[in-house]
XYZ file of N, CA and C in Angstrom:
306
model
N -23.373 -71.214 -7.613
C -23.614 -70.355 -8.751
C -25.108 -70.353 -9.054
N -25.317 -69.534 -9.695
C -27.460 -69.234 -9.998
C -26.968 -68.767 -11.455
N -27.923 -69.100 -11.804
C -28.827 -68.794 -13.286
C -29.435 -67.822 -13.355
N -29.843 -67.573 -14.869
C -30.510 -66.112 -15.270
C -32.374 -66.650 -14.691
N -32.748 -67.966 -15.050
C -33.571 -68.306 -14.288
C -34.149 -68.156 -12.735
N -33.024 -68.569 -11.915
C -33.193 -67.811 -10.615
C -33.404 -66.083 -10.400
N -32.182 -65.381 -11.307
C -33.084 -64.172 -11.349
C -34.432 -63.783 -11.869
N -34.935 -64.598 -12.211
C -36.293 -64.069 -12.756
C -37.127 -64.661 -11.805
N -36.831 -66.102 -11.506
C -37.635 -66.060 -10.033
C -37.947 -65.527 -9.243
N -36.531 -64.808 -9.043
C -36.798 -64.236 -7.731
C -36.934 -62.923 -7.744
N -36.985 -61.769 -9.007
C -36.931 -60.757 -9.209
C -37.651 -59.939 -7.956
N -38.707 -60.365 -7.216
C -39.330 -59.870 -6.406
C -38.558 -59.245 -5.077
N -37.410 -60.502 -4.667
C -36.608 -60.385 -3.756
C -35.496 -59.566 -4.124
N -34.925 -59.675 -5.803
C -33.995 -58.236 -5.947
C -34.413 -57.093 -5.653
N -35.400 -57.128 -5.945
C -36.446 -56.102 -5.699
C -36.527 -55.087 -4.824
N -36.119 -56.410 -3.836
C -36.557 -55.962 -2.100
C -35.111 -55.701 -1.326
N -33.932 -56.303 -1.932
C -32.831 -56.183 -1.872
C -32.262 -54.510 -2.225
N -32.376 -54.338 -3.664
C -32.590 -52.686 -3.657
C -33.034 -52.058 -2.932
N -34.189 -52.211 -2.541
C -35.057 -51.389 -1.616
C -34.424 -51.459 -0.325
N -34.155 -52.468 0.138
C -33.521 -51.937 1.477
C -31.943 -51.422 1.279
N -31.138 -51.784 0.636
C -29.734 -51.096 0.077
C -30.099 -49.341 0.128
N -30.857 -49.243 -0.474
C -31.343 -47.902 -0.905
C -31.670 -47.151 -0.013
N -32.325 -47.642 1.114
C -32.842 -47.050 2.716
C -31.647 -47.322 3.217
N -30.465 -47.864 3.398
C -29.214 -47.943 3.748
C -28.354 -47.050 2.872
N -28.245 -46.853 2.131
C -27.360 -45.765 0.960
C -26.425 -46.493 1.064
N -26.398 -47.632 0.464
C -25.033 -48.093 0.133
C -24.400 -47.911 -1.413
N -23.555 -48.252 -1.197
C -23.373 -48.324 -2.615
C -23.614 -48.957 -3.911
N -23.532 -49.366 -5.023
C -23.355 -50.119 -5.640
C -22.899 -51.393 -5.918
N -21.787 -51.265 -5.362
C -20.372 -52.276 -5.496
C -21.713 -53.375 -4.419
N -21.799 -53.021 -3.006
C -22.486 -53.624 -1.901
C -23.912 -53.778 -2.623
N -24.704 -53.484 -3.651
C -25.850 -54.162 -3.836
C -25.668 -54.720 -5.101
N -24.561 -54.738 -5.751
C -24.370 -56.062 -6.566
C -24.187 -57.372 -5.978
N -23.208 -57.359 -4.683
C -22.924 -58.079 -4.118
C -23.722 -58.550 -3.192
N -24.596 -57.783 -2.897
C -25.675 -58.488 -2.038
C -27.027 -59.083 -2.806
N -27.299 -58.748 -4.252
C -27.441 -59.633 -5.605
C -27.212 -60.922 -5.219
N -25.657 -60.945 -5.771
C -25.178 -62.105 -6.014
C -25.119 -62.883 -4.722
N -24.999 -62.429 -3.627
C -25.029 -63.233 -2.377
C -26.626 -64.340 -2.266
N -27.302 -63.162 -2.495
C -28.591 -63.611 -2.152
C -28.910 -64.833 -3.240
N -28.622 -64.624 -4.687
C -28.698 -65.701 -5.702
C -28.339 -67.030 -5.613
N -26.815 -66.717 -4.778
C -25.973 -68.413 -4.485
C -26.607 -68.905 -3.515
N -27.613 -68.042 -2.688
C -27.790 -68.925 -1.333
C -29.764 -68.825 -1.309
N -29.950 -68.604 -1.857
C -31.700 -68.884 -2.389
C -32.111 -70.153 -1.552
N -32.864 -70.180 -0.531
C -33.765 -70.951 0.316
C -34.866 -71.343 -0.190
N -34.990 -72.919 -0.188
C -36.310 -73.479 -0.756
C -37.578 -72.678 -0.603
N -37.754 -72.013 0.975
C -38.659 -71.706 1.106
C -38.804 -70.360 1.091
N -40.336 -69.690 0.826
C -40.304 -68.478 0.368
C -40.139 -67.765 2.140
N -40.171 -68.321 3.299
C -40.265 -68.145 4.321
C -39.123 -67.835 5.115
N -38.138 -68.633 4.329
C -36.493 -68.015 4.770
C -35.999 -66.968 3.697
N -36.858 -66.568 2.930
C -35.936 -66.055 2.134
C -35.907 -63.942 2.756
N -36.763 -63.730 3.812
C -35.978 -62.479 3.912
C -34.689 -62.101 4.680
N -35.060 -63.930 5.349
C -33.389 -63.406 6.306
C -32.445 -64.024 5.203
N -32.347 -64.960 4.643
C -31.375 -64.713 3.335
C -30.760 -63.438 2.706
N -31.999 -62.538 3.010
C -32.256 -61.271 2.069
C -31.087 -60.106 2.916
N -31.523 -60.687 4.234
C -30.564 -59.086 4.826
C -29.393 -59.542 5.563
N -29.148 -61.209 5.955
C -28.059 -61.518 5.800
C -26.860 -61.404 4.106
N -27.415 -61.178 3.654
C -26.771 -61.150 1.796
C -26.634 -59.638 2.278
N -27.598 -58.198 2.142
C -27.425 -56.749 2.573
C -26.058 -57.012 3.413
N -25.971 -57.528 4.723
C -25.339 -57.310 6.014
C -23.662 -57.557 5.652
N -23.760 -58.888 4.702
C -22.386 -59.377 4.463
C -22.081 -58.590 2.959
N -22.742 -58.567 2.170
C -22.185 -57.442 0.919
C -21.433 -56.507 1.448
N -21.936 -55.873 2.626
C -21.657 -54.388 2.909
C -20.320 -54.645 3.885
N -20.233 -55.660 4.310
C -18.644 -55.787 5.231
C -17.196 -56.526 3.962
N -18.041 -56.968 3.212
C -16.886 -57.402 2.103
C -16.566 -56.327 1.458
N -17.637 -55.491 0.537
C -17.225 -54.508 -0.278
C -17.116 -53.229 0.878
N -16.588 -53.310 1.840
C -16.248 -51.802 2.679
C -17.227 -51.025 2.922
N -18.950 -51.522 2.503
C -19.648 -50.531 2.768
C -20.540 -50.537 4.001
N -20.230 -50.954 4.980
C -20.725 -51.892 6.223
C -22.007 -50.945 6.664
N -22.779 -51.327 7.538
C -23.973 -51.226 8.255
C -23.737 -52.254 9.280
N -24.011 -51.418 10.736
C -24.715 -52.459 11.596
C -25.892 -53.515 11.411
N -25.663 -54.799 11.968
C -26.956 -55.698 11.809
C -27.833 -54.855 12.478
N -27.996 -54.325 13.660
C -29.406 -53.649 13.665
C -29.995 -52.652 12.735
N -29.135 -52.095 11.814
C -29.600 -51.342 10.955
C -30.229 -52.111 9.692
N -29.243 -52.718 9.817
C -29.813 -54.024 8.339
C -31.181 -54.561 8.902
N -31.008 -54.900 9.647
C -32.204 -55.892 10.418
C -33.399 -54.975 10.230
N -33.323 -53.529 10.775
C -34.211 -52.922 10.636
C -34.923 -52.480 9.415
N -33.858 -52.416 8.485
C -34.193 -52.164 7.571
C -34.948 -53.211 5.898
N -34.593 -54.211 6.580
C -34.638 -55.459 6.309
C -36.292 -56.214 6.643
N -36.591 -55.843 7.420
C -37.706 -56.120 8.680
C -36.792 -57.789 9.425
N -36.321 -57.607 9.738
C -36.475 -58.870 10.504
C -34.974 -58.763 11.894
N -35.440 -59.622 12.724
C -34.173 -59.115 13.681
C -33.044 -59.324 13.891
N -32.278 -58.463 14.868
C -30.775 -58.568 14.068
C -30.396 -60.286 14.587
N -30.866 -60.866 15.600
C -30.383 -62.349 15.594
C -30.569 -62.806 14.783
N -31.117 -62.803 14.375
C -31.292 -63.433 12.221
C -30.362 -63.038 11.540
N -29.711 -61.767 11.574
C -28.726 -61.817 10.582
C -27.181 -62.667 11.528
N -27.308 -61.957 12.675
C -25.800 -62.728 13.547
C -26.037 -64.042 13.291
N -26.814 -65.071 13.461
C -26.585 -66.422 13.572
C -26.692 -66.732 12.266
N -26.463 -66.125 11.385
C -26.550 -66.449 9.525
C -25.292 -66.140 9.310
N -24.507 -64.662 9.433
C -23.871 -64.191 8.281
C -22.111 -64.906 8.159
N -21.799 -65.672 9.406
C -20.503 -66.025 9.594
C -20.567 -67.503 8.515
N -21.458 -68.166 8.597
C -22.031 -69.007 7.888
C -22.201 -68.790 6.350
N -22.514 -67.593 5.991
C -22.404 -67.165 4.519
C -21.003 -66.761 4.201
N -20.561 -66.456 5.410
C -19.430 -66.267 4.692
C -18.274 -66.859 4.434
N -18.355 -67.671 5.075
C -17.367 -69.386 5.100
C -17.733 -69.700 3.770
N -19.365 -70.239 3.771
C -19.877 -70.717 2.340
C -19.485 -70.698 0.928
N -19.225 -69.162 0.876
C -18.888 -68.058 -0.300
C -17.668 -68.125 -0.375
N -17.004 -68.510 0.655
C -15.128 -68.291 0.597
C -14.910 -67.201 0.883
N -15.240 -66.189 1.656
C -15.317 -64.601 1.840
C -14.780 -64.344 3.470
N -13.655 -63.667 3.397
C -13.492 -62.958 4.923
C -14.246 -62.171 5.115
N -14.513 -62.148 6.746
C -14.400 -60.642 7.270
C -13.531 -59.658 7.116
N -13.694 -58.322 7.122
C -12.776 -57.641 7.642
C -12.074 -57.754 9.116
N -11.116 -57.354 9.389
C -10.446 -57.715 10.722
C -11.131 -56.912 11.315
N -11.562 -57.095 12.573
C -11.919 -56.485 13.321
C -11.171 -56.164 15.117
């Protein structure tokens, strides 16, 4: 769980979270949730925190139905899509969150 504190920390990275949601057109539902993803899982360092950022985008968008490919995320994200694959199965165990079946 995160605090109203962590959001203000990190406002920079919601920030950036919108911004790439937004170059993705997702929805809502998927950038609340990729919000809150990104909040519970906040990395000490400011250095992990964009693949935090588009692993949180990548998995919002397969929970709430609004999916994107990792290369799209990735791209959109800046960083590459092996960054989000070797993260997001991991967030999502974490969170208590399925996949969709695939």
């Amino acid at each position: 769980m995160y605090s109203a504190r962590d959001q203000v920390e990190n406002a920079e990275w919601l920030d950036e979270i919108e911004a790439t949601a937004e170059r993705l057109d997702m929805d809502e539902a998927a950038r609340s949730r990729a919000a809150d993803l990104f909040l519970s899982n906040v990395p000490e360092t400011d250095r992990s925190k964009r693949a935090v950022l588009a692993t949180s985008v990548y998995v919002a968008g397969l929970v709430e139905g609004d999916s994107r490919s990792q290369q799209r995320v990735a791209e959109a994200a800046d960083v590459s899509r092996l960054t989000i694959s070797q993260r997001y199965e991991a967030m999502l165990e974490n969170q208590g969150l399925d996949a969709p079946g695939w």
